[in-house]
Tab-separated table of C-alpha atoms and ligand atoms in Angstrom:
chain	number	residue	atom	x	y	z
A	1	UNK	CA	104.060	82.953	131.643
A	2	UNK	CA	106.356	85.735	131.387
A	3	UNK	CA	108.896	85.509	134.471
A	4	UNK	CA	111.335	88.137	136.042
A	5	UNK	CA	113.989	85.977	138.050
A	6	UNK	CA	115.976	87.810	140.369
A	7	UNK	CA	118.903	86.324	141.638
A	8	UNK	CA	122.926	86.317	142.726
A	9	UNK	CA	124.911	85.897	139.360
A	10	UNK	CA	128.109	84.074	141.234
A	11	UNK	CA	129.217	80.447	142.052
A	12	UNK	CA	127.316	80.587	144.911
A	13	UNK	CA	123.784	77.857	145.650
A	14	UNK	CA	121.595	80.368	145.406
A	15	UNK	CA	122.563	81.465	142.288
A	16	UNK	CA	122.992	77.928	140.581
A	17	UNK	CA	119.114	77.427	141.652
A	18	UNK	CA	117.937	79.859	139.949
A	19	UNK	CA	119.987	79.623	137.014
A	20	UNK	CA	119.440	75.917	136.654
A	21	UNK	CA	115.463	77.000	137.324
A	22	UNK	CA	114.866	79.914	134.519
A	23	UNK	CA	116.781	77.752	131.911
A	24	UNK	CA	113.958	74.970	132.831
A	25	UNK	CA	111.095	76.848	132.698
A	26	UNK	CA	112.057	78.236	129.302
A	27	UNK	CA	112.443	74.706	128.226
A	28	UNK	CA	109.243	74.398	129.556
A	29	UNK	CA	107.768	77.181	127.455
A	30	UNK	CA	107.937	80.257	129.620
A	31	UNK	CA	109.274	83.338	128.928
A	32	UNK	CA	112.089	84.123	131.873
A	33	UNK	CA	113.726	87.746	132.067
A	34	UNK	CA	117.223	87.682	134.361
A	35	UNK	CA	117.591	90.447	136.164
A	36	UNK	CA	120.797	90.854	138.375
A	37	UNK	CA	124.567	92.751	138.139
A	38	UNK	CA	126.043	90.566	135.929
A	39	UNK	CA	125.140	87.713	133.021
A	40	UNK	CA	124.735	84.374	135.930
A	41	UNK	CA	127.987	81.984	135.716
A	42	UNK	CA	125.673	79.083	134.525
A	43	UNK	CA	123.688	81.023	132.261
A	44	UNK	CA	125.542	80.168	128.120
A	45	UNK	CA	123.183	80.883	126.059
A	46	UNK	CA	120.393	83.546	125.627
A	47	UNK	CA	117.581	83.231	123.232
A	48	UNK	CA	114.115	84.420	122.913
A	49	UNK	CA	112.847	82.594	125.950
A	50	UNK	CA	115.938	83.571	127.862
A	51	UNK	CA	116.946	87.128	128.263
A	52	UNK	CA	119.537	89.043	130.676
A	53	UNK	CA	119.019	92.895	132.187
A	54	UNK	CA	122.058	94.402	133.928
A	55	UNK	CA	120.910	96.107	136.901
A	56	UNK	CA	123.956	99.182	136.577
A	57	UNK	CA	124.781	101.313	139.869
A	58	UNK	CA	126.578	104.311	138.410
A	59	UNK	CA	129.045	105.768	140.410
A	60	UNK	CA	128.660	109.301	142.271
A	61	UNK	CA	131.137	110.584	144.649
A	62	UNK	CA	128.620	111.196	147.258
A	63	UNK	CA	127.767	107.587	147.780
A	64	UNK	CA	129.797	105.811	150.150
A	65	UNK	CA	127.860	102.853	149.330
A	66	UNK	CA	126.123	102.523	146.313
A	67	UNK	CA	122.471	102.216	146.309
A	68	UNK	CA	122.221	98.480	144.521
A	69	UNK	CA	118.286	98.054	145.743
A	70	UNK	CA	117.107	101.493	144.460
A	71	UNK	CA	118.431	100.085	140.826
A	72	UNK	CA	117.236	96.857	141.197
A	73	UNK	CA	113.625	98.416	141.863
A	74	UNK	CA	113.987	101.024	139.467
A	75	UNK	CA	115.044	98.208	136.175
A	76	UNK	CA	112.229	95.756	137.665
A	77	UNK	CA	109.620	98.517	136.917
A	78	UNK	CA	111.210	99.111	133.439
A	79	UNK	CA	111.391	95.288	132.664
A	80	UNK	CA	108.299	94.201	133.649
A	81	UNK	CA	106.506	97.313	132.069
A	82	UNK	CA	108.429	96.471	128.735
A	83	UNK	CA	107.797	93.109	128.416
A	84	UNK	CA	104.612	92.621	130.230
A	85	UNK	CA	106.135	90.124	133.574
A	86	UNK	CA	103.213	88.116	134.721
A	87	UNK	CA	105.530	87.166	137.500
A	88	UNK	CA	108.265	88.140	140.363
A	89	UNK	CA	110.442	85.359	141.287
A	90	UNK	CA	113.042	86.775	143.454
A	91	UNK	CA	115.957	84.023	145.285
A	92	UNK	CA	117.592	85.547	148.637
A	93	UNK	CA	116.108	87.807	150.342
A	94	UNK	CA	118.693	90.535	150.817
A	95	UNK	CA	118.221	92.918	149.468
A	96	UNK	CA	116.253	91.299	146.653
A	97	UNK	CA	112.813	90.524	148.487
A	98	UNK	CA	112.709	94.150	149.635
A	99	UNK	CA	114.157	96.249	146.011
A	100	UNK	CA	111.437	93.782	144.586
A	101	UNK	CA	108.738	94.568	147.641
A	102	UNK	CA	109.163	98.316	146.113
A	103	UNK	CA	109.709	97.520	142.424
A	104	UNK	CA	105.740	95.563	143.077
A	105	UNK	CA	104.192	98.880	145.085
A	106	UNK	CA	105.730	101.525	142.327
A	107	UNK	CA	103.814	99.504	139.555
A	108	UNK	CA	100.871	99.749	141.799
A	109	UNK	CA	100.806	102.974	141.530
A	110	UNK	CA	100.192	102.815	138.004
A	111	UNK	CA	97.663	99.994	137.840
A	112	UNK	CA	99.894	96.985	137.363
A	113	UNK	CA	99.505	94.423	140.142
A	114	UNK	CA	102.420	91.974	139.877
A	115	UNK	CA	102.649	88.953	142.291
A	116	UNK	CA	106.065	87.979	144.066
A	117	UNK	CA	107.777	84.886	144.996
A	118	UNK	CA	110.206	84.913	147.440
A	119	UNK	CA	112.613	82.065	147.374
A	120	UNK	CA	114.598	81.815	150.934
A	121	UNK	CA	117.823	80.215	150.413
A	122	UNK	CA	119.866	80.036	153.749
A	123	UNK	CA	122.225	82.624	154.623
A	124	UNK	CA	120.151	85.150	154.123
A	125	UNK	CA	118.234	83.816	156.976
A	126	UNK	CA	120.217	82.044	159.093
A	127	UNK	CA	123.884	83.776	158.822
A	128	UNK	CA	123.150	87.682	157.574
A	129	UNK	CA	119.165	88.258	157.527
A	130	UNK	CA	118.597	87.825	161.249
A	131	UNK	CA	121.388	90.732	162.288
A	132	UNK	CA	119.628	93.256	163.616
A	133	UNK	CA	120.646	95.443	160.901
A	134	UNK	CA	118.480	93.726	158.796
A	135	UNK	CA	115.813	91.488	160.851
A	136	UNK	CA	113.447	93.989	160.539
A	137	UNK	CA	113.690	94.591	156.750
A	138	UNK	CA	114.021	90.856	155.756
A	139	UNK	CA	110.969	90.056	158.305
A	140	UNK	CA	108.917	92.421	156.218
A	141	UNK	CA	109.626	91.680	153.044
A	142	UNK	CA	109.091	88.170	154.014
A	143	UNK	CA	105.468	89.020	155.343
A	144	UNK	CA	105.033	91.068	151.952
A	145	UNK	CA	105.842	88.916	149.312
A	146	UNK	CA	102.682	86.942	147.737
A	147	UNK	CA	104.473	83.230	148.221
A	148	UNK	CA	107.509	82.605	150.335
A	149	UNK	CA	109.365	79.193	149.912
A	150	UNK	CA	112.405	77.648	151.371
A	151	UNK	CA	114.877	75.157	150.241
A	152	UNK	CA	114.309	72.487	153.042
A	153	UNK	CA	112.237	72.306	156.226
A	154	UNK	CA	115.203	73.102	158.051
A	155	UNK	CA	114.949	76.578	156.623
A	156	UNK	CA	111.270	76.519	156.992
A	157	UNK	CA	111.357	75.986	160.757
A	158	UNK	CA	114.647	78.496	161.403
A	159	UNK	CA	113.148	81.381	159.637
A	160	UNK	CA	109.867	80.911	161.827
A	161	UNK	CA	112.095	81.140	164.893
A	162	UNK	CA	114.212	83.576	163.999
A	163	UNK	CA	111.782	86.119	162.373
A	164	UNK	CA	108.079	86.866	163.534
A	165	UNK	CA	106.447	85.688	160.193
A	166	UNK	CA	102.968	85.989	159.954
A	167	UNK	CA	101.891	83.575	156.690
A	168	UNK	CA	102.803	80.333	155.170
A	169	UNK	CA	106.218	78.707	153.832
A	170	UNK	CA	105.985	76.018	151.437
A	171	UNK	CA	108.989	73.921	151.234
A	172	UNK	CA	110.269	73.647	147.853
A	173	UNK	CA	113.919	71.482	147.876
A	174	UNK	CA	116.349	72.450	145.343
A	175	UNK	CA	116.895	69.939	142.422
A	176	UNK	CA	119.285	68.607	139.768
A	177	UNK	CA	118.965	67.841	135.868
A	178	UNK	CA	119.518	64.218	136.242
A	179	UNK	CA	119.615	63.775	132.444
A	180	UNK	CA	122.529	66.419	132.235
A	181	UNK	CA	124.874	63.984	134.212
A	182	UNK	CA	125.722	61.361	131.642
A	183	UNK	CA	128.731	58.948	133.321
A	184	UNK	CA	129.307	59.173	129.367
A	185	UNK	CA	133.695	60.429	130.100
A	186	UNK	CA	134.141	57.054	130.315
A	187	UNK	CA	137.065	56.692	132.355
A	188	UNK	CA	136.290	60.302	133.645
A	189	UNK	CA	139.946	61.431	132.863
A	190	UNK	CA	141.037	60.201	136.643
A	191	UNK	CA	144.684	59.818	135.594
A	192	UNK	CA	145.243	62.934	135.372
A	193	UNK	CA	144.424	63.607	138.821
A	194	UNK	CA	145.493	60.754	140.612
A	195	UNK	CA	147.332	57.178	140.566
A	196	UNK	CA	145.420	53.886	139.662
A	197	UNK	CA	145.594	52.764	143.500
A	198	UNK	CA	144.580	55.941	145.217
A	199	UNK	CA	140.696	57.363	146.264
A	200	UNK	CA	139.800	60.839	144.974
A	201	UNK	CA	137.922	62.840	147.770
A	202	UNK	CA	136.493	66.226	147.013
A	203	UNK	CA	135.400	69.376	147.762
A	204	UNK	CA	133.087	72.230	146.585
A	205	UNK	CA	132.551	75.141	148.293
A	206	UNK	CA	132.979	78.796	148.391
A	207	UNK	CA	135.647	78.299	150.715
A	208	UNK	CA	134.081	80.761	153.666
A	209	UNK	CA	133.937	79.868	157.168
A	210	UNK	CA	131.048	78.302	157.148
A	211	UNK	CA	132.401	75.766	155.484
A	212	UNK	CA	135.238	74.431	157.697
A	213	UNK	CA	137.562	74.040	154.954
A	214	UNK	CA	140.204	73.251	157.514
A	215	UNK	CA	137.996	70.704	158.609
A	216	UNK	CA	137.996	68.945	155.255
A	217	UNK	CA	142.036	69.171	155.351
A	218	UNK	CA	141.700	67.542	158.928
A	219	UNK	CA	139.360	64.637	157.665
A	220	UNK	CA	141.743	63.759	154.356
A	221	UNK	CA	144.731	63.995	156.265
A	222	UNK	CA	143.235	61.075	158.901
A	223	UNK	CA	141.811	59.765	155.846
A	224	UNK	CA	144.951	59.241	154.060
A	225	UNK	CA	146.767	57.846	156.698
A	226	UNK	CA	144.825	54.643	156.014
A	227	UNK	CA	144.156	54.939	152.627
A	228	UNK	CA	146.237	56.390	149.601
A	229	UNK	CA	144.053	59.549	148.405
A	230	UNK	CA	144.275	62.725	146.445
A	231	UNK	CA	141.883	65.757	147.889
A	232	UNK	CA	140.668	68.233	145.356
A	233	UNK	CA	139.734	71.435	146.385
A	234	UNK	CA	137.244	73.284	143.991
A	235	UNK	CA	136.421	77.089	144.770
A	236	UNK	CA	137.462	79.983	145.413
A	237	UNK	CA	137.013	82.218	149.174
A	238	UNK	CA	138.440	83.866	152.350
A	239	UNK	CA	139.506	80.367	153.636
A	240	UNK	CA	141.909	79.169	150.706
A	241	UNK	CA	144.769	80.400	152.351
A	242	UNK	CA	144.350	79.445	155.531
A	243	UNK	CA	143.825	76.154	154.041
A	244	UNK	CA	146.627	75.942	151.809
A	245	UNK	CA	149.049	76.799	154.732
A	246	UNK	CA	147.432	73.905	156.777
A	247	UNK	CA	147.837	71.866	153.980
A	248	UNK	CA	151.541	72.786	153.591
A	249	UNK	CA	152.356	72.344	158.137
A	250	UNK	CA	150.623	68.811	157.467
A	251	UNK	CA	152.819	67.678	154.581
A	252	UNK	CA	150.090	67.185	152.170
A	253	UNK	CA	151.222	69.278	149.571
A	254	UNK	CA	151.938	66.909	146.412
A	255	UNK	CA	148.337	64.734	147.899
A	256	UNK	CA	146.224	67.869	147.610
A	257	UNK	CA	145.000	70.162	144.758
A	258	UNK	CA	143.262	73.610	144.826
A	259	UNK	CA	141.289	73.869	141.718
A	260	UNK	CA	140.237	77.312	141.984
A	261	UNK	CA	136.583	78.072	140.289
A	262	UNK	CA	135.097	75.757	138.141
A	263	UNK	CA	132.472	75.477	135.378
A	264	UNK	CA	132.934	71.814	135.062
A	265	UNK	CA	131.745	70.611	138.263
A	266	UNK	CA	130.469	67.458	136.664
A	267	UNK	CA	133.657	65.972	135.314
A	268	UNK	CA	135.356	66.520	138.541
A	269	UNK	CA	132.300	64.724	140.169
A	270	UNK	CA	132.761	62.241	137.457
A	271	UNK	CA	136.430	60.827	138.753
A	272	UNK	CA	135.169	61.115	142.426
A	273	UNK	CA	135.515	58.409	145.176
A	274	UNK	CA	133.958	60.540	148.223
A	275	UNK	CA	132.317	64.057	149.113
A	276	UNK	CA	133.000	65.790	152.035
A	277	UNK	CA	130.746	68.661	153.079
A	278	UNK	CA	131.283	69.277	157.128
A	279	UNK	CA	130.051	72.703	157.667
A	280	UNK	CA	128.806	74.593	160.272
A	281	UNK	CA	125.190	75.595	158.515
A	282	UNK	CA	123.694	74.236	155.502
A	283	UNK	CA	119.938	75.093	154.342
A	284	UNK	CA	120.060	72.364	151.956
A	285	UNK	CA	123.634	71.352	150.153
A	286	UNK	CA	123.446	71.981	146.555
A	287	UNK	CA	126.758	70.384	146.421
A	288	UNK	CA	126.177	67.293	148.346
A	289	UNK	CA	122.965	66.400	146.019
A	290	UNK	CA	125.310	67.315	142.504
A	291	UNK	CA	127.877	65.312	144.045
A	292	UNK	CA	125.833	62.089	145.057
A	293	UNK	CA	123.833	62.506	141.135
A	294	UNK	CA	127.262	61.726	139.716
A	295	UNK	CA	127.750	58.797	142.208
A	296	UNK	CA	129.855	59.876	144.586
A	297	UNK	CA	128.854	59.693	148.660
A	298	UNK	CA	128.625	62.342	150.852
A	299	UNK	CA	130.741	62.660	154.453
A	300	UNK	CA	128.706	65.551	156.114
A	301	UNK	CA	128.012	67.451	159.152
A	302	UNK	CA	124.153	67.177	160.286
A	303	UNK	CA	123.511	70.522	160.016
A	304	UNK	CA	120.551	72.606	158.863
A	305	UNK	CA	119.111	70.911	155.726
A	306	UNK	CA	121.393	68.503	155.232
A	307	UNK	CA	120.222	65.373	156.422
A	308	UNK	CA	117.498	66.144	154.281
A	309	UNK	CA	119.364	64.997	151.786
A	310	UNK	CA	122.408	63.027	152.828
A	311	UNK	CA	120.970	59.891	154.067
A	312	UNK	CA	122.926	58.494	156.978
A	313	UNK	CA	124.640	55.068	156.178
A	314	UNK	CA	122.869	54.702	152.559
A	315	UNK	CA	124.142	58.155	150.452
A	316	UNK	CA	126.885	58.446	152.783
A	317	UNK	CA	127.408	59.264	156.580
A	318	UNK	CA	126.156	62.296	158.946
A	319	UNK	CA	128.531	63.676	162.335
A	320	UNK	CA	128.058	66.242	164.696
A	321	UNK	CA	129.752	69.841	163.165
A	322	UNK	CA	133.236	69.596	163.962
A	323	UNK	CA	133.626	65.787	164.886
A	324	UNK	CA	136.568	65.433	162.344
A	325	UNK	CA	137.322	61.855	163.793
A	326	UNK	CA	134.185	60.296	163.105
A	327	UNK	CA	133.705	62.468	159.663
A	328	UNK	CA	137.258	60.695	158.901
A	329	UNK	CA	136.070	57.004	160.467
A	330	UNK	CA	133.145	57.257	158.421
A	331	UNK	CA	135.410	58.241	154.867
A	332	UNK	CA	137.291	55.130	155.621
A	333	UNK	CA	134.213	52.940	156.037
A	334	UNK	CA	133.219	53.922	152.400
A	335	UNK	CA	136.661	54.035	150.385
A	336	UNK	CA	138.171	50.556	152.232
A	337	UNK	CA	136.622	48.131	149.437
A	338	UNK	CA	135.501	48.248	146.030
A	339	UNK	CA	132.235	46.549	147.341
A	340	UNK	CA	131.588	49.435	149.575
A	341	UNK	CA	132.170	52.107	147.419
A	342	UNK	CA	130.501	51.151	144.897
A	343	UNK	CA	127.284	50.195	146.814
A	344	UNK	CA	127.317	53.633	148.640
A	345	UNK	CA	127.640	54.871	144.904
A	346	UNK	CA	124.385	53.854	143.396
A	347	UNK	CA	122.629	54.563	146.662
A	348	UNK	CA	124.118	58.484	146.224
A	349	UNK	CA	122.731	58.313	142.688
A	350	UNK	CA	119.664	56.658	143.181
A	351	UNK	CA	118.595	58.890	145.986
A	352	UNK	CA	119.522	62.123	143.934
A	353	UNK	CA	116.678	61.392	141.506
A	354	UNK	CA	114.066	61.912	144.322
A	355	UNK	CA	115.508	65.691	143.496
A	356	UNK	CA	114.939	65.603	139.437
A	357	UNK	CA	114.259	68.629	137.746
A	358	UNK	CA	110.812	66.817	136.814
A	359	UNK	CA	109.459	66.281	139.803
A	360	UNK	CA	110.487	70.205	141.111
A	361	UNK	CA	110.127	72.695	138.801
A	362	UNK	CA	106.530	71.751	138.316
A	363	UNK	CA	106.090	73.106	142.144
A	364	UNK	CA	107.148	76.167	141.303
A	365	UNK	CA	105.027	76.653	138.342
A	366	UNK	CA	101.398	75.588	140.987
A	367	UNK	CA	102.661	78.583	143.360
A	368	UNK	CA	103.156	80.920	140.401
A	369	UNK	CA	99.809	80.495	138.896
A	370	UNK	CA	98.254	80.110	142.772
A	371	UNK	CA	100.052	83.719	143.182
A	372	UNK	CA	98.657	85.290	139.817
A	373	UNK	CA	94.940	83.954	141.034
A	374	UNK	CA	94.976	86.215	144.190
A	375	UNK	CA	96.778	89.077	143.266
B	1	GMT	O1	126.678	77.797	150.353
B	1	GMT	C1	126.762	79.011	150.387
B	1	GMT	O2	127.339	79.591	151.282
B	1	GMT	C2	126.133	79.816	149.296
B	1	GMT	C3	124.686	79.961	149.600
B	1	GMT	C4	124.013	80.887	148.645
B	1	GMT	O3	123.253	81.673	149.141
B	1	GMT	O4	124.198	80.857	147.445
B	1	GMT	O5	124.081	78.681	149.589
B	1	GMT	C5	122.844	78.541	150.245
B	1	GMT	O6	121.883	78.259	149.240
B	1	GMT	C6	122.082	77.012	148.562
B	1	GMT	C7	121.029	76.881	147.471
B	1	GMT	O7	119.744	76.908	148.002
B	1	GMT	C8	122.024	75.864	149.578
B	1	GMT	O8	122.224	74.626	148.924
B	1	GMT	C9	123.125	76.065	150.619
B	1	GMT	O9	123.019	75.053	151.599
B	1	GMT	C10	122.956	77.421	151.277
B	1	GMT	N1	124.112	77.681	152.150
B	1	GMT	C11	124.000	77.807	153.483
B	1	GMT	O10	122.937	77.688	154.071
B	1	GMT	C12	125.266	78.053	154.202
């Protein structure tokens, strides 16, 4: 099949899935065209089953906001008349479900009847689709697009409360490339980050509010009080600073480390002791499920999607959003013995492989060719 993926290029979830899911199905034998503003952060290498189209948005002095969508539209019609796309696989609905809605009803016009798969991914339901500025666009490009899928159930069942959709979700859970996480750094380069005696705990995130990053500061510093730690804090966002100045009125400054950005998530995972992910909404947790494939458990908040794959008291532990105490209880309960880490360890990894590559990607490929049968 010949596939146009449209997607986010940046650090963010969204992004990564659909990244991680083009380079697959080229390994698989398709034929996958990226179409988005820049080359994707995990995309290396092009070849001739993977190729890249900038979507450009000149600038005109009349535009106080530059029309992204009527590009987007405009390139998918070029690219999928140029190289024959079977397929439109589009991940977040703003404003890609609705440039692609239009790219699929231009090439009407001239004949071509393209099918489109709209992935949902969380925010753009749950935090920015269901403004009223939007609701009504997002609810009918949602209606309009040939499959719809989500990233959990929890995403399934708030986008059927929060928009009047009139058709079928199917549930398709993000995944990892278990065979891509070899524990091969075999002492994972730890010193460097922290002494012999001390826990590393983690986090990933794009450091917005949703992510009560001055949560996580609030959990390591109870954390720490009990048990010698280093916190590593990987991204970049609006809440860094905020952070780092909490960091700095606790005292914590030569116990934690803001990492910035990073395109080696793994090794970081690799010297990891303990996850924390306590935000406020959560369709699903990318981060949680590549931080429990490389071993290391997950503190959480319960929200959205996660418990669908944080497993309370086997991957790691689940609390109410904003229950810092318990979130910091429960860190302690994992780190206080070898024993205990290391059991909550191979439950994080042995859980993760429910999420393999294998086992996903294939779901995508039954709704594209159920989508090319009906169009
Ligand atoms: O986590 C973010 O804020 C980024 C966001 C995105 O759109 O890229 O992530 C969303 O999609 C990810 C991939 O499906 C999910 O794992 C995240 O849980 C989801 N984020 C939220 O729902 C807040």
């Amino acid at each position: 099949m010949k596939i146009a993926i449209v997607c986010y290029p940046t650090f963010g979830g969204s992004g990564v899935v659909a990244t991680e899911l083009g380079i697959a199905l080229s390994k698989r034998g398709h034929e996958v065209h990226f179409v988005t503003y820049k080359q994707p952060v995990r995309l290396a290498l092009l070849n001739e089953k993977i190729h890249f189209h900038e979507v450009n948005v000149p600038d005109y002095p009349l535009f106080h906001y530059q029309p992204y969508e009527l590009a987007l539209s405009s390139k998918l019609v070029n690219i999928v008349k140029k190289h024959e796309i079977d397929i439109l696989h589009v991940h977040y609905a703003i404003p890609h479900a609705y440039a692609g809605y239009m790219a699929k009803e231009m090439l009407k016009q001239e004949g071509i009847h393209i099918p489109m798969v709209t992935t949902l991914h969380g925010t753009d339901i749950t935090l920015v689709g269901s403004h009223p500025f939007y609701r009504p666009a997002v609810t009918f490009s949602i209606n309009n697009s040939d499959i719809v899928t989500s990233v959990s159930e929890s995403l399934k069942t708030d986008t059927q409360r929060l928009f009047d959709i009139k058709r079928d979700i199917d549930v398709v859970p993000n995944f990892i490339d278990t065979s891509q996480i070899h524990q091969a750094h075999t002492d994972c380069q730890r010193a460097l980050m922290a002494q012999d005696d001390e826990r590393i705990i983690t986090h990933i995130s794009n450091f917005r509010k949703v992510k009560r990053i001055q949560d996580v500061v609030e959990i390591f510093h109870r954390i720490q009080l009990e048990i010698p730690a280093k916190l590593l804090m990987v991204g970049e966002g609006p809440e860094r600073e905020p952070a780092e100045a909490l960091v700095k009125s606790l005292g914590l400054e030569d116990r934690v480390r803001f990492l910035g950005n990073s395109n080696e998530i793994d090794k970081i995972l690799c010297f990891s002791d303990l996850f924390l992910l306590p935000s406020e909404a959560e369709s699903f947790g990318l981060a949680a499920l590549e931080a429990m494939v490389n071993k290391v458990p997950v503190v959480s908040s319960n929200a959205g999607g996660i418990p669908e794959v944080n497993v309370d008291g086997v991957t790691g532990y689940l609390s109410n959003v904003g229950n810092i105490a318990e979130m910091a209880l429960n860190g302690i309960k994992i780190l206080k013995d070898d024993d205990t880490l290391n059991a909550f360890k191979e439950r994080a990894r042995e859980e993760a492989t429910k999420f393999d590559i294998n086992h996903i990607v294939p779901l995508y490929e039954e709704l594209y060719e159920k989508a090319l049968v009906n169009v």
